[in-house]
XYZ file of C-alpha atoms in Angstrom:
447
model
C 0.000 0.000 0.000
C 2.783 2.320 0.885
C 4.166 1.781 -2.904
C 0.939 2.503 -4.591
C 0.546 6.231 -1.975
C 3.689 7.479 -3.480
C 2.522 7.034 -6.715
C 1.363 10.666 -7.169
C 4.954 11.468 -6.039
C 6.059 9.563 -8.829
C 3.855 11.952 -11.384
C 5.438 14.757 -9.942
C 9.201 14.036 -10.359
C 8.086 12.734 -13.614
C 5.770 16.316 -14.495
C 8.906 17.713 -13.042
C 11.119 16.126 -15.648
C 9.026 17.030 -18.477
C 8.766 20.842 -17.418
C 12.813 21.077 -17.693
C 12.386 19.476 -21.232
C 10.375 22.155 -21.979
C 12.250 24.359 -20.554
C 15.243 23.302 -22.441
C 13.184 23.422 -26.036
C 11.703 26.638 -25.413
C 14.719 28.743 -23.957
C 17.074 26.980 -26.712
C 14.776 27.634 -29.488
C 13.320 31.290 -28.176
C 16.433 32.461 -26.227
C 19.217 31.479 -28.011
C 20.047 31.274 -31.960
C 21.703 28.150 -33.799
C 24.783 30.091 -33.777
C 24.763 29.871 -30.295
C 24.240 25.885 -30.033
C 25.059 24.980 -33.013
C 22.149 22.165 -32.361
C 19.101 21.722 -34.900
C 16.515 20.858 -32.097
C 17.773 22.149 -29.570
C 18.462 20.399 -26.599
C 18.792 17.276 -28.957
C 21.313 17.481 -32.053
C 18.787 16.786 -34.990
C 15.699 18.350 -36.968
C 12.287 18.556 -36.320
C 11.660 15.568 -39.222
C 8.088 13.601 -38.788
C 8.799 10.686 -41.042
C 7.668 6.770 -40.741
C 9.454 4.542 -41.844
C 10.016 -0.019 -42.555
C 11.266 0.139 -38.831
C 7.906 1.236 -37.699
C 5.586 -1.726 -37.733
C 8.318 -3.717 -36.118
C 9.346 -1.321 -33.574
C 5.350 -0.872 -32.614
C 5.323 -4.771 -32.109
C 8.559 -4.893 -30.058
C 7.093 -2.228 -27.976
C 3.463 -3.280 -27.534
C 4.911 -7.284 -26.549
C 7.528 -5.861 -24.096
C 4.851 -3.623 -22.484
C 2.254 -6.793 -22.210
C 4.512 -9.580 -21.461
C 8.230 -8.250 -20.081
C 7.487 -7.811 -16.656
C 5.620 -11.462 -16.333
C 8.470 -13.131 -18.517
C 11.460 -11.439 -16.594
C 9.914 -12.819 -13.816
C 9.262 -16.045 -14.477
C 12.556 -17.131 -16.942
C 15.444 -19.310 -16.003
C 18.036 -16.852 -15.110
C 20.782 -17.537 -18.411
C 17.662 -17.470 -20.592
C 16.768 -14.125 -19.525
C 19.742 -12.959 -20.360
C 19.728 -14.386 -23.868
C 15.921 -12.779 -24.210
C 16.827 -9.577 -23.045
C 19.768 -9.280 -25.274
C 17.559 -10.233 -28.136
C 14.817 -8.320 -26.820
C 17.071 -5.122 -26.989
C 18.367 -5.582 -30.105
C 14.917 -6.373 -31.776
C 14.043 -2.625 -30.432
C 17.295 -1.301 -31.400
C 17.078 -2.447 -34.764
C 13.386 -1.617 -35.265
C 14.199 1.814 -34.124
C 17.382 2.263 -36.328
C 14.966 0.972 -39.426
C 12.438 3.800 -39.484
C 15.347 5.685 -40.694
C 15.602 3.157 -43.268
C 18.631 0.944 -43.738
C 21.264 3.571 -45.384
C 20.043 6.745 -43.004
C 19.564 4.498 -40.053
C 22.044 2.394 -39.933
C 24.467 1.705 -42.746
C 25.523 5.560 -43.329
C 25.710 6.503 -39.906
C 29.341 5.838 -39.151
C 30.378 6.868 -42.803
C 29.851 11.122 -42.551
C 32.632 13.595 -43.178
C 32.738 13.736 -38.962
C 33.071 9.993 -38.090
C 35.560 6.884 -37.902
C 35.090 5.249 -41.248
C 35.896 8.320 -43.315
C 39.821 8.077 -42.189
C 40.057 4.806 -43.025
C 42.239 4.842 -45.791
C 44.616 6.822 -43.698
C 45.307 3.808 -41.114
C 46.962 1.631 -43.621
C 50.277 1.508 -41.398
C 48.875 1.427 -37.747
C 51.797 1.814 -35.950
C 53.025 4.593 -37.765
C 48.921 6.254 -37.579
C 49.259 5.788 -33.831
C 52.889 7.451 -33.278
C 51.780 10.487 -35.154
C 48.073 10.514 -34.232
C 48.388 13.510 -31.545
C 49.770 15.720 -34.594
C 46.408 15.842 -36.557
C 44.078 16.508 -33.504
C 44.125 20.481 -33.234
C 41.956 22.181 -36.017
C 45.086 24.463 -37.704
C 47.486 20.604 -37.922
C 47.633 19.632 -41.084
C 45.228 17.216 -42.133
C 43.547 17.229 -38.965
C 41.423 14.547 -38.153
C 37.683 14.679 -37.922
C 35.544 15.838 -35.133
C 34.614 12.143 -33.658
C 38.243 10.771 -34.315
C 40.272 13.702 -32.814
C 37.364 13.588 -29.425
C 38.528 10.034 -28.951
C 41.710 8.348 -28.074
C 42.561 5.949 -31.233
C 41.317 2.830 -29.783
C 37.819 4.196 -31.473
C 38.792 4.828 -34.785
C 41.071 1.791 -34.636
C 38.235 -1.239 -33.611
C 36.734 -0.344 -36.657
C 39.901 -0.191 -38.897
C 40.136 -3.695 -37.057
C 37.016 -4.730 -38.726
C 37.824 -3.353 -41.818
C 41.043 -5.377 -42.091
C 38.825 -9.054 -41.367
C 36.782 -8.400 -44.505
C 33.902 -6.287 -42.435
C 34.095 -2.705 -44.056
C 32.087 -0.338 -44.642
C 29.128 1.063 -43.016
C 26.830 -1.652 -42.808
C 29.491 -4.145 -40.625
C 30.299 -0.924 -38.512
C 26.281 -0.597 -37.691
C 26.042 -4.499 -37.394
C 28.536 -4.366 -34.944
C 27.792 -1.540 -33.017
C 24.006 -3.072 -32.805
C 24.877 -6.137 -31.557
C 27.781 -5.398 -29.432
C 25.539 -1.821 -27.811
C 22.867 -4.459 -27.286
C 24.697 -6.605 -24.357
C 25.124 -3.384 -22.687
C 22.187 -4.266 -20.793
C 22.776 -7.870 -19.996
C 25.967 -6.712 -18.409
C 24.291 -4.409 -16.137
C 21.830 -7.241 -15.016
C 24.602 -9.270 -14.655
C 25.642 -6.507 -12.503
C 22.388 -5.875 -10.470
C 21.858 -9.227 -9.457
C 25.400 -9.609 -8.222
C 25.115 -6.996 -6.092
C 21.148 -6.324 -5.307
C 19.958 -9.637 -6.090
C 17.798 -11.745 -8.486
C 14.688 -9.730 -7.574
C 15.664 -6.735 -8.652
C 17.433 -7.564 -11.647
C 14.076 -8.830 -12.964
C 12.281 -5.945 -12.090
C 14.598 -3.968 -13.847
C 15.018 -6.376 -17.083
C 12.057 -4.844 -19.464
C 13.300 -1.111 -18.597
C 16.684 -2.010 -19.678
C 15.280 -3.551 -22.830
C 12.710 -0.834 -23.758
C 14.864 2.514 -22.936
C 14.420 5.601 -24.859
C 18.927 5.252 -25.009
C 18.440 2.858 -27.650
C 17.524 5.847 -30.236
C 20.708 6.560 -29.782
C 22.599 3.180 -29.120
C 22.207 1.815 -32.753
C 23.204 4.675 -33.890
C 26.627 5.747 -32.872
C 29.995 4.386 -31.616
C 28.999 5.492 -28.011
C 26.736 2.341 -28.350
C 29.823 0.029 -28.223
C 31.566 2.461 -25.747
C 28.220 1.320 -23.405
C 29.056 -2.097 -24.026
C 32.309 -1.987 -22.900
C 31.936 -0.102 -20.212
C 29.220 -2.108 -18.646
C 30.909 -5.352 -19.284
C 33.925 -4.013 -17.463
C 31.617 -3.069 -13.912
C 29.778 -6.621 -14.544
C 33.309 -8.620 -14.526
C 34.363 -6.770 -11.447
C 30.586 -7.294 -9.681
C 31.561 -10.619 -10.258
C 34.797 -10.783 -9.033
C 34.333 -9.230 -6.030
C 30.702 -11.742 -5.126
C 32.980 -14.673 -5.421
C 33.826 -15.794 -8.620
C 36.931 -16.527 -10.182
C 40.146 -14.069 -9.934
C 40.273 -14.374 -13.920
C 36.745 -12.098 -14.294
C 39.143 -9.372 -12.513
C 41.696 -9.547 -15.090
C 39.189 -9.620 -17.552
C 37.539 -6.357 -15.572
C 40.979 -4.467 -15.930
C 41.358 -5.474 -19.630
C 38.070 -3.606 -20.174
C 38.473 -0.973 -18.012
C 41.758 -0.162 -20.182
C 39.936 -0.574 -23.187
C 36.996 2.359 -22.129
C 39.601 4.595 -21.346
C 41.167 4.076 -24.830
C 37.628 4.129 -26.624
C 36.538 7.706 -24.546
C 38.276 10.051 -21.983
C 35.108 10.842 -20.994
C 34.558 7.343 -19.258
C 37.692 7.374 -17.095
C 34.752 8.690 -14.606
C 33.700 4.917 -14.971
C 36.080 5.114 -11.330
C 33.473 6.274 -10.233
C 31.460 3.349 -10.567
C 33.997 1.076 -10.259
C 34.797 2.227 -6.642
C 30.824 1.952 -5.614
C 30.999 -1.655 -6.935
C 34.405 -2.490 -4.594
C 32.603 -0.796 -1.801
C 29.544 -2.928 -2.264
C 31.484 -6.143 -2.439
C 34.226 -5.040 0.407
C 33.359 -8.376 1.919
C 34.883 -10.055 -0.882
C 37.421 -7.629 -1.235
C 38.508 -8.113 2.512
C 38.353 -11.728 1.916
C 40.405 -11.841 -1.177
C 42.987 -8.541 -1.666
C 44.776 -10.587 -4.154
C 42.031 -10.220 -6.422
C 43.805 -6.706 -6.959
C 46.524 -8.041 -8.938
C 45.046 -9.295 -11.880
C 42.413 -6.190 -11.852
C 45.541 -3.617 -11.732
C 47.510 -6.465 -14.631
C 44.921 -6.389 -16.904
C 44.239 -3.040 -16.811
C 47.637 -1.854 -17.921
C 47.500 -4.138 -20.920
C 45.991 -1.411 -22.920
C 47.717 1.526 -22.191
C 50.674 -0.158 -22.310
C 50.239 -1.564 -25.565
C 49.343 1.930 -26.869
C 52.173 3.539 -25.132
C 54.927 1.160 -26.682
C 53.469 1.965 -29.896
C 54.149 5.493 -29.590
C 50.364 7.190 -28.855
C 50.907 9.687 -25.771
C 46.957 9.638 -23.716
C 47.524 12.211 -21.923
C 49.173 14.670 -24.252
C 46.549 14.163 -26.939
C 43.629 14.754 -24.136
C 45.226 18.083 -23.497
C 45.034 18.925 -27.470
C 41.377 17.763 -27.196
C 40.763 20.145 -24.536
C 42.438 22.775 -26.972
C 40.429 21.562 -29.656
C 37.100 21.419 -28.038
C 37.784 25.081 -27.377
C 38.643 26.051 -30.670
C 35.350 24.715 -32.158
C 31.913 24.482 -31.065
C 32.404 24.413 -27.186
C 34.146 27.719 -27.530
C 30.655 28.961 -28.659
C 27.776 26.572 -26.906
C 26.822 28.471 -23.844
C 27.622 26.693 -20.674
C 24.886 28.733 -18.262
C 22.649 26.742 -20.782
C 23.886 23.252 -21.348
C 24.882 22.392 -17.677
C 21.083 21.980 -17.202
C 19.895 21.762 -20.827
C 22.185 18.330 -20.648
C 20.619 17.142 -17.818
C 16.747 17.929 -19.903
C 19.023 15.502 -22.719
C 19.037 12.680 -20.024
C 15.742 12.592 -19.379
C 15.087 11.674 -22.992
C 17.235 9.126 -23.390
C 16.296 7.487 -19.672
C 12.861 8.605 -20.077
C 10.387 9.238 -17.298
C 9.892 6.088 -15.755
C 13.663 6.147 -15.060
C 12.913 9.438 -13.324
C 10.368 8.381 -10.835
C 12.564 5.305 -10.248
C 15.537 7.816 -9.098
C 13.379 9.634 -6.587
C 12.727 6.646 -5.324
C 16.115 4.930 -4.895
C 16.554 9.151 -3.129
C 14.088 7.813 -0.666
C 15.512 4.495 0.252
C 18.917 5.960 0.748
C 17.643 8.794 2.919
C 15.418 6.118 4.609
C 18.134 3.773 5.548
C 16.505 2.175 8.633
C 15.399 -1.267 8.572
C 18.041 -4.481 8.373
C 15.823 -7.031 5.932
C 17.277 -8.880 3.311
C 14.860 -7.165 0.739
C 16.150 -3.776 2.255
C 19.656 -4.240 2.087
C 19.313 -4.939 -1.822
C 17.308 -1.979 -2.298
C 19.685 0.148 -0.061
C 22.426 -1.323 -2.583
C 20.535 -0.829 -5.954
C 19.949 2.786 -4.496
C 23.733 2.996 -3.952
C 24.683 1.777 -7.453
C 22.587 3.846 -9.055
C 23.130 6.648 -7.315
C 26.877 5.906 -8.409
C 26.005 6.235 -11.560
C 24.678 9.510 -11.675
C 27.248 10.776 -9.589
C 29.475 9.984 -12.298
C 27.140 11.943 -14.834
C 26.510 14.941 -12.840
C 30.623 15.149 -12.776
C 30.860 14.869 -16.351
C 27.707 17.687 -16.775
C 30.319 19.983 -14.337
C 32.996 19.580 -16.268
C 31.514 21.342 -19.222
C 33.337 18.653 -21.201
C 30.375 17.943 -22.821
C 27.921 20.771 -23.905
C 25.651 19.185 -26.406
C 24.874 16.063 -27.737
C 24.647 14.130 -24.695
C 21.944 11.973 -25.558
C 24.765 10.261 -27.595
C 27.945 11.132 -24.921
C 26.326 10.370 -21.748
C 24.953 6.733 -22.929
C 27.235 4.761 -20.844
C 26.059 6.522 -17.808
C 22.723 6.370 -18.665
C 22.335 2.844 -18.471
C 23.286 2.834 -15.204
C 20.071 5.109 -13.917
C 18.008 2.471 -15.916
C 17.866 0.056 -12.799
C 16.367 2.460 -10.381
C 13.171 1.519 -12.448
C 13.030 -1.953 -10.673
C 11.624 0.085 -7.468
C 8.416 1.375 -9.261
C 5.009 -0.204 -9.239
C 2.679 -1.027 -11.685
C 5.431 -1.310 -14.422
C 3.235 -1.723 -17.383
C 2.621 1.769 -17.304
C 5.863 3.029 -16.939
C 6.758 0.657 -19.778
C 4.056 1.946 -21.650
C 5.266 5.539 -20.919
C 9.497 4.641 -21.995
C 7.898 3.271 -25.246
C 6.104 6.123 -26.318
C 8.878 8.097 -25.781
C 11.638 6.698 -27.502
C 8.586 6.026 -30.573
C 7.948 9.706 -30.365
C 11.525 11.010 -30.303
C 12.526 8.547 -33.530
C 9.457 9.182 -35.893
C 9.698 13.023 -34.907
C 13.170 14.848 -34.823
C 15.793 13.190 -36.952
C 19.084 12.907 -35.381
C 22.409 13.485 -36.466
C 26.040 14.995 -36.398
């Protein structure tokens, strides 16, 4: 009874939510000119674009038997087959979503602009040599400076799809197959996650928001997608690790953990989430200190690898600081982003994921009571409260003014879970679908 009273509460922080999305279209598009944003629809990069498209039928069904059935068949699953559905489940809606755009504007042409990773290519044909002299073509007055997507990353980006380009995979179909299907075990890594640290329960509770959330707009539809993945796979392995299993998944944790900070500097605040995961397993970290070794081994396997090569991290995120000034960030207003951003989150979490974060606010403020159920809400809360943490630093940073319905995916997953504490999750399902249906047959995005 208590859970259905706060429901009104619920509607507020969600009518709350919706009246800074407003907030965000109205002062960007009344306030401020495209000069200043350099944004089409403004807080989202895109264009107001009503279209349908052969995605639509299937993304209608994907929605409509996720709404009706996900809750009953997350609950009721063996727990490896869940995994399997959901991971199907989310790439059925990914690639529905993708395919209103069609196959060449949704998916295949994506990765191939003047801006992204498969329009340098051609230029990687010696990789060590690309690597050595990578931080020379970052700032915008180097000669043949790289793109705007390759010179934000570190080369690991650019360089997993050279990768695929060199096993016969080219071109920008392979690059959207893989960031599809890779993007899409984002969420079975943070369920994997979940019910190592929460428990079972709440993993299930959480399955058909993971599956159904407004992100995956953006998840089949750029690199940060894969970035996701990674990340997520990297928190799972250590939520693992540090439960019990085998010191391997913490090498395999630190191999990953290198890897995200080679694919994004952004997601070096994936610390963040790494140290709330230790501190929810410190029992097995007490227990097992060694486990340290392999974590801190594999981890170094990257940037070690990268250094020998010859590519400098930290000198070439200091040139994309310089760059970042020198184009659009020099102009984007921060007074507006550093909440505007926060009005981008919203869409790609949606609202359900917004009423599920006041409550996880009220079980951490609440912290009374020693049940089993209420220690794995008390740790959900904790996790996901992690996770925004590690968003709201990256919204501070002014690091990223704009298009953070695309940056901020990796940490947007992580708020997804906080749904597992709402009631009647039909309706919230109902509510993430219409959303994310709304946002893809509306605005077209882009960069």
């Amino acid at each position: 009874m208590t859970r259905l009273r706060s429901v009104p509460r619920d509607l507020y922080a969600a009518a709350a939510a919706v009246l800074l999305v407003a907030a965000a279209i109205l002062v960007g598009r009344n306030v401020y000119t495209y000069d200043d944003l350099i944004v089409g629809w403004p807080p989202l990069l895109g264009r107001w674009d009503p279209h349908l498209g052969p995605g639509t039928p299937a993304a209608l069904l994907v929605a409509a038997a996720t709404v009706a059935y996900g809750p009953a068949v997350a609950a009721r699953l063996g727990w490896r087959a869940l995994l399997l559905a959901a991971w199907g489940a989310a790439m059925a809606w990914t690639w529905s979503l993708a395919l209103i755009d069609g196959w060449e504007r949704g998916i295949a042409g994506r990765l191939t602009t003047s801006q992204e990773y498969l329009s340098v290519i051609d230029r990687w044909r010696d990789i060590p040599a690309t690597l050595r002299d990578f931080n020379g073509h970052i700032l915008l007055h180097s000669p043949d400076n790289w793109p705007a997507h390759v010179a934000g990353h570190p080369p690991g980006a650019t360089l997993t799809y050279v990768l695929l380009d060199r096993i016969g995979l080219g071109g920008g179909g392979w690059a959207g197959v893989w960031t599809i299907t890779v993007g899409a075990t984002a969420c079975v890594a943070v369920l994997v996650t979940v019910r190592a640290l929460c428990g079972e329960r709440l993993a299930r509770r959480a399955a058909p928001f993971l599956v159904l959330a407004p992100a995956a707009v953006w998840m089949g539809t750029s690199a940060d997608g894969y970035f996701a993945a990674v990340a997520a796979w990297a928190v799972a392995l250590l939520a693992l690790t540090v439960t019990g299993r085998s010191l391997w998944w913490a090498a395999g944790a630190g191999l990953l953990s290198g890897l995200t900070c080679y694919l994004s500097y952004g997601l070096t605040l994936f610390a963040v989430i790494g140290a709330a995961v230790l501190l929810l397993g410190r029992r097995g970290v007490r227990e097992r200190p060694l486990l340290f070794l392999p974590l801190l081994a594999g981890m170094a396997v990257v940037p070690v690898a990268f250094t020998v090569v010859g590519f400098d991290w930290w000198e070439a995120y200091h040139l994309l600081v310089e760059r970042y000034y020198e184009g659009a960030a020099g102009v984007r207003p921060y007074a507006y982003w550093v909440w505007a951003n926060l009005a981008c989150t919203v869409l790609i979490t949606g609202l359900a994921t917004v009423a599920g974060l006041r409550r996880a606010g009220v079980v951490l403020i609440r912290r009374q009571g020693n049940g089993d159920a209420r220690a794995e809400d008390l740790r959900l809360a904790f996790l996901v409260a992690a996770g925004l943490l590690a968003l709201l630093i990256a919204d501070l940073s002014g690091m990223s003014k704009a298009e953070t319905e695309r940056i901020w995916l990796p940490f947007a997953l992580w708020l997804l879970p906080a749904c597992a504490f709402l009631p009647r999750p039909r309706a919230w399902l109902a509510a993430q679908a219409v959303l994310a249906l709304l946002l893809n047959h509306l605005v077209a995005t882009g960069w």
